[in-house]
Structure formats: structure tokens, C-alpha cells
CSV table of C-alpha atoms in Angstrom, one decimal:
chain,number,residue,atom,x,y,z
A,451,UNK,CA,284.4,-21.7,-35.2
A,452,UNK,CA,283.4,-18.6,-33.1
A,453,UNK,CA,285.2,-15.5,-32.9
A,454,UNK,CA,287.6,-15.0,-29.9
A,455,UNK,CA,285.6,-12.9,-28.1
A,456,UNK,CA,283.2,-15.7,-27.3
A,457,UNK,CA,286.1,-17.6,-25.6
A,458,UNK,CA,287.6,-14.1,-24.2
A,459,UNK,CA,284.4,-13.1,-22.0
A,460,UNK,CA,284.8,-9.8,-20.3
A,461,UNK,CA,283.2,-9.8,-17.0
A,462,UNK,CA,282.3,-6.6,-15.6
A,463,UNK,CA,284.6,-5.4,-12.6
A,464,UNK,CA,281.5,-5.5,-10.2
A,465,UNK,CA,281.8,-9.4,-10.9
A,466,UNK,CA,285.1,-9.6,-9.9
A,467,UNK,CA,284.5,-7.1,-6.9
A,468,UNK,CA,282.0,-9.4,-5.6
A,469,UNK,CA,284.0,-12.8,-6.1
A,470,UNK,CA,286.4,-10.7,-4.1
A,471,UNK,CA,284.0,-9.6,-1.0
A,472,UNK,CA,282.5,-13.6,-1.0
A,473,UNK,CA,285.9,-14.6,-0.4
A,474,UNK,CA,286.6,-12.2,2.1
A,475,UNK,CA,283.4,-13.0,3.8
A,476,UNK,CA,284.0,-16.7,3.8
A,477,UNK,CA,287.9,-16.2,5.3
A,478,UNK,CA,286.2,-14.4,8.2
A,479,UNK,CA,283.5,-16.7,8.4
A,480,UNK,CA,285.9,-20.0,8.4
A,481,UNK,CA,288.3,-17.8,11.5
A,482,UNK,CA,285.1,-17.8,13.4
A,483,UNK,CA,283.4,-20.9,12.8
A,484,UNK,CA,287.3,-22.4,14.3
A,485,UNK,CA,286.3,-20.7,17.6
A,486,UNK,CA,283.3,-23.3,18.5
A,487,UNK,CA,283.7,-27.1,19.2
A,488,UNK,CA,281.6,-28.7,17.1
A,489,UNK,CA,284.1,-31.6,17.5
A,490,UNK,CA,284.8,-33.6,14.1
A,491,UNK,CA,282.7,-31.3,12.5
A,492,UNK,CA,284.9,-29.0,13.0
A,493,UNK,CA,287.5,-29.9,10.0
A,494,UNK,CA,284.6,-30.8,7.9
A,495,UNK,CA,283.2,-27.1,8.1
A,496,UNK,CA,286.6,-25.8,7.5
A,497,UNK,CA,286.5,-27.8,4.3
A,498,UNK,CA,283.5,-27.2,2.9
A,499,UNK,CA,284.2,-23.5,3.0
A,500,UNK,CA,287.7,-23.7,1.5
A,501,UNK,CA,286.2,-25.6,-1.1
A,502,UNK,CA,283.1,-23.0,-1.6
A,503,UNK,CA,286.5,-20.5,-1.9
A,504,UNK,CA,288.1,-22.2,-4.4
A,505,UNK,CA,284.9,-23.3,-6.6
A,506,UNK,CA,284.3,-19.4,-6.7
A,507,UNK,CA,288.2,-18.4,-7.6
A,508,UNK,CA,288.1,-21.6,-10.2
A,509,UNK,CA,284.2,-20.4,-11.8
A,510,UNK,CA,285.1,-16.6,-12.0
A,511,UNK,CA,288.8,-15.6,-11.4
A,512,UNK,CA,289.7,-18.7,-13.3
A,513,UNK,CA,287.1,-18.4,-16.1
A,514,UNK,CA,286.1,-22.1,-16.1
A,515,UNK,CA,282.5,-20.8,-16.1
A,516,UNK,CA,283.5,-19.1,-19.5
A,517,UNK,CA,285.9,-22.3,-20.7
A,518,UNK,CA,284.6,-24.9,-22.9
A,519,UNK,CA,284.1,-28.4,-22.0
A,520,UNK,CA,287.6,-30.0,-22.1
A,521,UNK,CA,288.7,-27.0,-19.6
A,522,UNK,CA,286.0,-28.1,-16.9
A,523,UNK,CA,287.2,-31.9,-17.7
A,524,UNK,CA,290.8,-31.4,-16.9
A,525,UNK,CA,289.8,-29.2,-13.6
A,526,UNK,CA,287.6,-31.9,-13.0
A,527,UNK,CA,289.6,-34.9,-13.4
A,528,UNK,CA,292.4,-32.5,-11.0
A,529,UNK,CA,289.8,-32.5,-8.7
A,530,UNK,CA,288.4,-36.4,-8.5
A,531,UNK,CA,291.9,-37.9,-8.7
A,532,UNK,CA,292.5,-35.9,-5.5
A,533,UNK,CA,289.6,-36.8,-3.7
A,534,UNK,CA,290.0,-40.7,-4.8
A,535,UNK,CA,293.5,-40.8,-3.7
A,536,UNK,CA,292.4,-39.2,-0.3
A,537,UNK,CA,289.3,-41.5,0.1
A,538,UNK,CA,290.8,-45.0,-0.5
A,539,UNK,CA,294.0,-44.0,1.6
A,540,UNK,CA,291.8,-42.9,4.4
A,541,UNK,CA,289.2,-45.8,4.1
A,542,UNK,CA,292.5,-48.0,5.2
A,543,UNK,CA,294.0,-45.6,8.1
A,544,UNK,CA,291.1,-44.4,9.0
A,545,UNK,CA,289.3,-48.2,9.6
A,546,UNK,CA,292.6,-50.1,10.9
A,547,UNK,CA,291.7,-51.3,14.8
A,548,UNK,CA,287.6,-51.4,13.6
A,549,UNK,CA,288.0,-55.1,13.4
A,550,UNK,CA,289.9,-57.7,15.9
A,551,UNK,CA,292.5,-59.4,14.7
A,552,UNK,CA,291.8,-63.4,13.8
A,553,UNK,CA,293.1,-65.3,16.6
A,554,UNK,CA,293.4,-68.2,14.4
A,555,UNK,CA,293.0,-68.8,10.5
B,933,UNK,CA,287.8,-20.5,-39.9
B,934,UNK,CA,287.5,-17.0,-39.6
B,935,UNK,CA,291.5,-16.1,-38.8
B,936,UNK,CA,293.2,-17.2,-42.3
B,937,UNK,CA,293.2,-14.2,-43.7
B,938,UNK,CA,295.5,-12.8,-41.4
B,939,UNK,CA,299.0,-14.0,-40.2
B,940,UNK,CA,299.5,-11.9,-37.1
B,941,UNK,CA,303.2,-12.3,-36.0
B,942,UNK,CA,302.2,-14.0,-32.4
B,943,UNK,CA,300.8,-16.9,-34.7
B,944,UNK,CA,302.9,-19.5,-34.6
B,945,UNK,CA,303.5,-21.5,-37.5
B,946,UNK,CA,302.0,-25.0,-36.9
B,947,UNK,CA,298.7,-23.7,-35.8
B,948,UNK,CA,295.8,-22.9,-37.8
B,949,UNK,CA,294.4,-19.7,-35.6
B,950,UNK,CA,295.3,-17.5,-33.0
B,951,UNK,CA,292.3,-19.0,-31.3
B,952,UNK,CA,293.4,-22.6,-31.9
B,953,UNK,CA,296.7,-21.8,-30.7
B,954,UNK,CA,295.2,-20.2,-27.4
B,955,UNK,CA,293.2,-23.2,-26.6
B,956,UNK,CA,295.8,-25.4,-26.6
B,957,UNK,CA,297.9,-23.1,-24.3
B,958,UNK,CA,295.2,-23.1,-22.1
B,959,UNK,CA,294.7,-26.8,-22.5
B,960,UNK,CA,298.2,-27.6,-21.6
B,961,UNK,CA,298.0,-24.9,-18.6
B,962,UNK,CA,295.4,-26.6,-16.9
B,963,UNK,CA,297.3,-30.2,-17.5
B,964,UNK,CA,299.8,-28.7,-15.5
B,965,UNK,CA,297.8,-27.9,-12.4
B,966,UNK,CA,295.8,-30.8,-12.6
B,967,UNK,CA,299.5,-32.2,-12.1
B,968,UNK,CA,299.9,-29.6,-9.5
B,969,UNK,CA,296.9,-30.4,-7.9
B,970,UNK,CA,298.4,-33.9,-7.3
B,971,UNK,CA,302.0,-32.6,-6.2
B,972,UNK,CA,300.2,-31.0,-3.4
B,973,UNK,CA,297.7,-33.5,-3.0
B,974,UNK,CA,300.5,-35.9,-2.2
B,975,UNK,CA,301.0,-33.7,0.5
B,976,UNK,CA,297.6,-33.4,1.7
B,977,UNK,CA,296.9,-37.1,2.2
B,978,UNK,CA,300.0,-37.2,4.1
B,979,UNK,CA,299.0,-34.5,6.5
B,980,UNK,CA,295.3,-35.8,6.6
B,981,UNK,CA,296.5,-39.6,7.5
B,982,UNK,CA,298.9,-37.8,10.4
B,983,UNK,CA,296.3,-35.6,11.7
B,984,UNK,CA,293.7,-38.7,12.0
B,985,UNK,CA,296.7,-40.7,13.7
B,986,UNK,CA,298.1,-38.0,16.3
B,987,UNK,CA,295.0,-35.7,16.1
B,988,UNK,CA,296.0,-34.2,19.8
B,989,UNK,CA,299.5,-33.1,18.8
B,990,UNK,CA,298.6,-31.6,15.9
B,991,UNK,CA,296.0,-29.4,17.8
B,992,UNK,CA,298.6,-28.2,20.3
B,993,UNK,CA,301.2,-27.9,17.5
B,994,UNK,CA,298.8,-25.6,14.9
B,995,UNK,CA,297.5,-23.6,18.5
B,996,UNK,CA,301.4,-22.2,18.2
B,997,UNK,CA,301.1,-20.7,14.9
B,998,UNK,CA,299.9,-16.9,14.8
B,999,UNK,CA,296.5,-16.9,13.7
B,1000,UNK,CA,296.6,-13.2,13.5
B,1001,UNK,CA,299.3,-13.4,10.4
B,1002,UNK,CA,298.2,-16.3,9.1
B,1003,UNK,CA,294.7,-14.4,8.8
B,1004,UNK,CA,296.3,-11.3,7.4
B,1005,UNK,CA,298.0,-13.5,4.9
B,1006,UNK,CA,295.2,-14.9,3.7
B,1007,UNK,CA,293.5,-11.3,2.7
B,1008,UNK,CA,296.6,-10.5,1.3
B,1009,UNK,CA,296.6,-13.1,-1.1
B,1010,UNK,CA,293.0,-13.0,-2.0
B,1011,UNK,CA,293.7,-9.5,-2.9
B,1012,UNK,CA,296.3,-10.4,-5.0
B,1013,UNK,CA,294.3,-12.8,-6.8
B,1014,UNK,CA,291.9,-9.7,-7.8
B,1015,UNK,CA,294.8,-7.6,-8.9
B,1016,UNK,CA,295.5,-10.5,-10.6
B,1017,UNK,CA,292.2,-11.5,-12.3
B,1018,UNK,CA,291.9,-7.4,-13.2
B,1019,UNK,CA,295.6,-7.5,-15.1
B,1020,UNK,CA,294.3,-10.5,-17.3
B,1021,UNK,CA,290.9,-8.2,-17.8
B,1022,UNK,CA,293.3,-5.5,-18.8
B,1023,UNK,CA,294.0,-8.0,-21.6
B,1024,UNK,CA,291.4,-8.7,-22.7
B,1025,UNK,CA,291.1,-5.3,-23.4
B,1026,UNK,CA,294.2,-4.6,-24.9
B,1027,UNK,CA,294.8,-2.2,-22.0
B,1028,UNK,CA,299.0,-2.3,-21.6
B,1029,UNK,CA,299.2,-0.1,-18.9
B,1030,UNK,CA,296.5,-1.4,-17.1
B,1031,UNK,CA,298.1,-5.0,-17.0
B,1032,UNK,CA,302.1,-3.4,-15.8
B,1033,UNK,CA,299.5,-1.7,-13.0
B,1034,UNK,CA,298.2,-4.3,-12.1
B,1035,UNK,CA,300.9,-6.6,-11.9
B,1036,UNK,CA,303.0,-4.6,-10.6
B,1037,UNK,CA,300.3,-4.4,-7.5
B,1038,UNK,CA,300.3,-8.1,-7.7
B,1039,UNK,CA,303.3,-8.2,-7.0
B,1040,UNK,CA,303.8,-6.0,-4.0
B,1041,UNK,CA,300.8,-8.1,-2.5
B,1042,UNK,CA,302.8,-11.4,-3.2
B,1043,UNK,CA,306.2,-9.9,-1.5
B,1044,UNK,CA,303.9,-8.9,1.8
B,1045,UNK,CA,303.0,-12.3,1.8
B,1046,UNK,CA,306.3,-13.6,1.6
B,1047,UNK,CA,308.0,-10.9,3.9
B,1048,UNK,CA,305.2,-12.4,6.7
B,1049,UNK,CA,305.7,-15.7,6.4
B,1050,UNK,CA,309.4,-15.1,6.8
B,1051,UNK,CA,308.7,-13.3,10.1
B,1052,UNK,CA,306.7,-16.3,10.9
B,1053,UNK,CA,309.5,-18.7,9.9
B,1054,UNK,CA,312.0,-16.6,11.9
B,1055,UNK,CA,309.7,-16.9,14.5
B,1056,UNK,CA,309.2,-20.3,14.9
B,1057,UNK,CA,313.3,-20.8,14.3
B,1058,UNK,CA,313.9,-18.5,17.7
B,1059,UNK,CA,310.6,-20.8,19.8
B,1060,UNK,CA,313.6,-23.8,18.2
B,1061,UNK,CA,310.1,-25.0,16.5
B,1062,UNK,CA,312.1,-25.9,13.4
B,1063,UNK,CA,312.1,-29.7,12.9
B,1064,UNK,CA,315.9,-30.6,12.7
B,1065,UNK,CA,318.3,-31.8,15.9
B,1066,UNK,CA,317.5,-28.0,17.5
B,1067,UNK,CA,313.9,-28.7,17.9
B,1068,UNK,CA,312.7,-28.5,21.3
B,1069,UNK,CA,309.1,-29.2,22.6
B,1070,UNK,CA,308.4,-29.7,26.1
B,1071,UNK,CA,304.4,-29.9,26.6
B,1072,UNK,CA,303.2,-27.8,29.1
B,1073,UNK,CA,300.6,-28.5,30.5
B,1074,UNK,CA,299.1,-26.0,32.6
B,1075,UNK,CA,299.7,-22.6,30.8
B,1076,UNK,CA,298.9,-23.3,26.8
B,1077,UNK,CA,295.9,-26.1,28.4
B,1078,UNK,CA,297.4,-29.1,27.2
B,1079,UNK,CA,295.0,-31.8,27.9
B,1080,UNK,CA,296.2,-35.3,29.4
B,1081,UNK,CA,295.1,-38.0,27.4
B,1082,UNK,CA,296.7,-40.9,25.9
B,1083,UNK,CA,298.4,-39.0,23.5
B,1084,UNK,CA,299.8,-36.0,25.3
B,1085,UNK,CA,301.4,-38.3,28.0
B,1086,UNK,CA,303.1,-40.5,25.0
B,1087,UNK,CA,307.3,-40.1,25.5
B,1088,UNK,CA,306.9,-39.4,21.8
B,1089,UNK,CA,304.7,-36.8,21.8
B,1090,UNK,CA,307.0,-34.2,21.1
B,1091,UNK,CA,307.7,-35.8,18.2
B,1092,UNK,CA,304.0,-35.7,16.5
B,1093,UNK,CA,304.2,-32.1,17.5
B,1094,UNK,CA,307.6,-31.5,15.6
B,1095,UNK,CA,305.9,-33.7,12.8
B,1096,UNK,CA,303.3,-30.9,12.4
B,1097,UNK,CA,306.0,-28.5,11.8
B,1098,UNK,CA,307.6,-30.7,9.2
B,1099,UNK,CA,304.7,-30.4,7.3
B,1100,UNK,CA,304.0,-27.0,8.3
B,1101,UNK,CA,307.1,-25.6,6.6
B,1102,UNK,CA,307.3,-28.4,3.5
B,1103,UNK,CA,303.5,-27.1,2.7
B,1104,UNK,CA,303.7,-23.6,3.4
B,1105,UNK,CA,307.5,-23.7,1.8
B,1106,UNK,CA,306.5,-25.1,-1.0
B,1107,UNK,CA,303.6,-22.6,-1.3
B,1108,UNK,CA,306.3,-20.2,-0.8
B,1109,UNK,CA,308.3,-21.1,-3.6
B,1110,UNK,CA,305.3,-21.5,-6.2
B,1111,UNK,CA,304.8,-17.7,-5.3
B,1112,UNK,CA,308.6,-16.8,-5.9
B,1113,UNK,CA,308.4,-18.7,-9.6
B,1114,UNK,CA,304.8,-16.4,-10.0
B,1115,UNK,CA,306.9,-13.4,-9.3
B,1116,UNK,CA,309.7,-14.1,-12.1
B,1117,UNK,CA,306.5,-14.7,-14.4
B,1118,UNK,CA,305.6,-11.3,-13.8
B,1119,UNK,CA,308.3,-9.7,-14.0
B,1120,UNK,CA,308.6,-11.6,-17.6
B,1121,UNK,CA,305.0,-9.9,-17.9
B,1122,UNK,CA,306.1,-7.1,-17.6
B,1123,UNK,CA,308.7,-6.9,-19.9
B,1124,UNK,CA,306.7,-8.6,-22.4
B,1125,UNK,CA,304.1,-6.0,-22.1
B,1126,UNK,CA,306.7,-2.9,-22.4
B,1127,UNK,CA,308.0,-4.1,-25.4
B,1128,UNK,CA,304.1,-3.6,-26.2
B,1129,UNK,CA,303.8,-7.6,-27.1
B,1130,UNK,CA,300.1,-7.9,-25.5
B,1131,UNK,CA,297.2,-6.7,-27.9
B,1132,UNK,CA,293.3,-7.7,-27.2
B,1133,UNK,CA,294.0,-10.2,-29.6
B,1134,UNK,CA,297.0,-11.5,-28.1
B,1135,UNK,CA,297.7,-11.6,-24.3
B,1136,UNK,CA,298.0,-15.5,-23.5
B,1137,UNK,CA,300.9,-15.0,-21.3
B,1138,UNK,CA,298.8,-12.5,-19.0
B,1139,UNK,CA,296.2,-15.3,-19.0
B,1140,UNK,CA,298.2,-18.4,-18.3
B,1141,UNK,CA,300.3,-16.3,-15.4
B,1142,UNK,CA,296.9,-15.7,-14.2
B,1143,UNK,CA,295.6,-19.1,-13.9
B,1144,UNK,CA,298.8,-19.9,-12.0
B,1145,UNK,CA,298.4,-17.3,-9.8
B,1146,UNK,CA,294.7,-18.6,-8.8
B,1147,UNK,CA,296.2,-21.8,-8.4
B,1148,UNK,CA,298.6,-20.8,-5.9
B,1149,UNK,CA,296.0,-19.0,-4.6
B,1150,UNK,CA,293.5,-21.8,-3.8
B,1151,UNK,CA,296.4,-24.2,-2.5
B,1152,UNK,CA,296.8,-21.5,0.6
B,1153,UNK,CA,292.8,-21.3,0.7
B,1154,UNK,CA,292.9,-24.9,2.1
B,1155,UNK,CA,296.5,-24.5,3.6
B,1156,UNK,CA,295.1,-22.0,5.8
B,1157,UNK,CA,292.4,-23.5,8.1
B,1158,UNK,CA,294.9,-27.1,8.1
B,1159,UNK,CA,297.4,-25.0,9.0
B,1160,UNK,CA,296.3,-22.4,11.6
B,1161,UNK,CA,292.7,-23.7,12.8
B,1162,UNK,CA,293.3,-27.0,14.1
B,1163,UNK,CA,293.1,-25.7,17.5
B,1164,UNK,CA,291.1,-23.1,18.5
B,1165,UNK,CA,288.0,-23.3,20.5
């Protein structure tokens, strides 16, 4: 077994600085990008940049980059459940009125 | 096995090593928000299922909330996420009055936060945009460029809008009240770190508050362009 300061990784302050401005950067970016139509696109922008914001709090403020593997596995499982339970509850509201109705069986 | 030697006195007894027994405290504090993550996700499916259904009264609805505050709200918690990651460095570095600094800096962060949203909340009670029998929502139509469509000119539309706000203040309320329990951590931190219980070797508290905190932090990240960017080109 490794000693704890394997496991206890001190990043320098700069890291955390940075982390710190990204996010900043990508809040302003995400207020701005809400000004344009780009129609459904719209949403899907907003949630690719919340999720950039949250993989770089998770990686550094987190420390999953510094974890070991059963850390990233349990963030990672957090993560999938979520997006099956969105997916396959959507793929039924989100399809309803795609098909007609059988008149007759 | 490096750690038998010793017996420090935050060892407890039915683990091998202070490194065993802060893995499995991290271990069971990421369980827990993996089960947070589907508390709120719960929550999110919900919202994403209405939005898709009434998609035009959730744009009006969100075009009502301030995006100014929810903006400034959003820095303010992102800065207390730094102050927060810092206080768990100061941990790892045995530093004690570096973590009470910075938690205490944390905290003054997460009680702006809160003192906003309340102003927003009040708000929204006095525009009677609280969901509940004094709800009130009449569309109009030519000053806040409500458009007519199908949707808009449903007799229930004014319901789908006060069903924005039901979600608005369950999500954001709940939110709220993850930050509250955050702040009686802290203060627990705090004490804990008086009575000069933290060492380099031994600050799992500081860390596991810590993850929390980021947690919270990443549920407003999404709750924020749901919430207050529906609607605004």
C-alpha cells in the first residue's frame, strides 16, 4: 500500500485558480450564448456547458482526477443512472403522437 | 502496510490504517451523492418531460425570473466552491487556521447566496408568482411579447406557467436547504478544527464537507441555465 500522500495530492493554488476562472468564463459564456436563437439547440448548448462546469469541479475541486478507480466508478455510475432514467423517460414523452393510432386491431 | 506501527487516536478501531479508514469514508461519501445525484435527478426528468410538454409557458414563466441575480448567484457560488476546495488544501497541509479562514469565507459566500434567493422568493411572493390558491398569471400579451400560439391561447396556460414556478421553488428550495445543512457542517468544522482535531494526517471531515459542497455546487451549475435561460433571445 502507498503512503497517504499519494492519495492526498496537493495541487498547487494556480490549479485551483484556473478551475476557478474556466468556470467563471463558461457562466458568462452560457448567459450569452442564451441571448441567440439557435432554436432547440438552444437547451442543448446550455447543457453541454453545464456539464463541461461540472466535469471540471468533479476532475479538480473534487479530486476524482487524483481518486482511485472505485471513486470514478461510483461518480460514474451517479452519472449513467441519471442519464438512463432521463433517456428512456424521454424516448416515451418525447415520441408519443409520432405514430397514428391503430384504427382497428 | 506501512501505518501499524502507530495507533493515532483518530484511528478507529476496526480499521487497519488511517488510509483504509479514509477510503472508505470517501467511498461511502460519494455513495451518497451518487444517491443525491438521483434525488435531484428525479427532479430533473420531471422538469425536462414538462418543459418538452408546455415548452411555451415555461419560456414566458423562466423570462420572469431576474437573470441579473440569478447570474450574480451563480459567481457567488463558484466562489464558494474555491474557498471551499482551498480549506480542504489547507488540510492537506495541516494548515488549521487556514481551513477556519477559509470556511469561514465559505460561509459568508453561502449566506449571500441564500440572502439573494430570499429577495428573489420575496419577490416573486409580492408578483403572487407563488404556486398556491394566491397565484395569479394573466398573459399579457403585448408588453412582455407573449407569442400567440396554440399554447399561449390554452384557458390553462396559466397553469403551465404556475407549474414552472412549482418547480422553480421545489428545485431551487431544495438547493436551498442542501446549502443550509452545508453551513451546520461547517460550523461543526469549525469547531472540530479549534479544538485542533485536523492534522495533515487527519482532516477527513474537511474533505468529505468539501465534496458536499461541490456537489451542491454542480446541482445549481445545471439549475441555473433550466432555471433562468429558458427565455431569452
Amino acid at each position: 500500500m502507498s503512503s497517504p500522500s499519494d492519495h492526498h495530492h496537493v495541487m498547487p493554488v494556480r490549479t485551483y485558480l484556473n478551475v476557478f476562472g474556466a468556470l467563471l468564463v463558461l457562466t458568462v459564456l452560457t448567459v450569452v450564448v442564451a441571448f441567440f436563437d439557435l432554436g432547440p439547440l438552444n437547451v442543448a448548448v446550455a447543457v453541454t456547458i453545464a456539464s463541461a462546469k461540472a466535469y471540471v469541479v468533479l476532475l479538480y475541486f473534487m479530486h476524482v482526477r487524483y481518486s482511485n478507480r472505485i471513486i470514478w466508478l461510483t461518480a460514474a455510475a451517479g452519472f449513467v443512472w441519471f442519464v438512463l432514467m432521463l433517456a428512456l423517460t424521454l424516448s416515451d414523452y418525447a415520441t408519443r403522437g409520432w405514430l397514428p393510432y391503430p384504427e382497428a386491431w | 502496510m506501512s501505518h501499524d506501527a502507530s495507533h493515532p487516536a483518530h484511528l478507529a478501531h476496526h480499521f487497519d490504517s488511517p488510509e483504509q479508514q479514509n477510503q472508505s469514508s470517501s467511498l461511502g461519501m460519494w455513495l451518497f451523492l451518487a444517491q443525491e445525484v438521483m434525488f435531484f435527478g428525479g427532479l430533473f426528468v420531471a422538469y425536462a418531460v414538462y418543459r418538452f410538454k408546455y415548452a411555451d409557458a415555461f419560456a414566458v414563466a423562466s423570462g420572469h425570473l431576474s437573470l441579473f441575480w440569478g447570474a450574480v448567484n451563480t459567481v457567488v457560488l463558484i466562489c464558494s466552491s474555491l474557498t471551499m476546495a482551498l480549506a480542504v488544501r489547507c488540510g492537506q497541509l495541516g494548515d488549521k487556521r487556514g481551513i477556519i479562514r477559509y470556511v469561514v469565507a465559505t460561509m459568508i459566500l453561502a449566506s449571500v447566496f441564500l440572502g439573494i434567493k430570499g429577495l428573489e422568493y420575496a419577490h416573486k411572493y409580492e408578483d403572487q408568482l407563488v404556486p398556491g390558491p394566491q397565484f395569479e398569471y394573466v398573459p399579457d400579451f403585448d408588453s412582455y411579447s407573449v407569442p400567440v400560439t396554440a399554447e399561449t391561447a390554452d384557458p390553462n396556460f396559466a397553469g403551465h406557467v404556475q407549474l414552472f414556478y412549482s418547480f422553480y421553488f421545489v428545485m431551487t428550495g431544495l438547493h436551498a436547504l442542501h446549502m443550509v445543512i452545508g453551513l451546520g457542517l461547517m460550523v461543526w468544522l469549525i469547531v472540530k478544527a479549534a479544538k485542533n482535531h485536523f492534522s495533515s494526517e487527519y482532516y477527513t471531515p474537511v474533505e468529505m464537507t468539501g465534496l458536499y459542497w461541490h456537489f451542491v455546487d454542480i446541482v445549481w451549475i445545471f439549475l441555473f441555465p433550466l432555471v433562468y435561460l429558458v427565455w431569452r433571445h
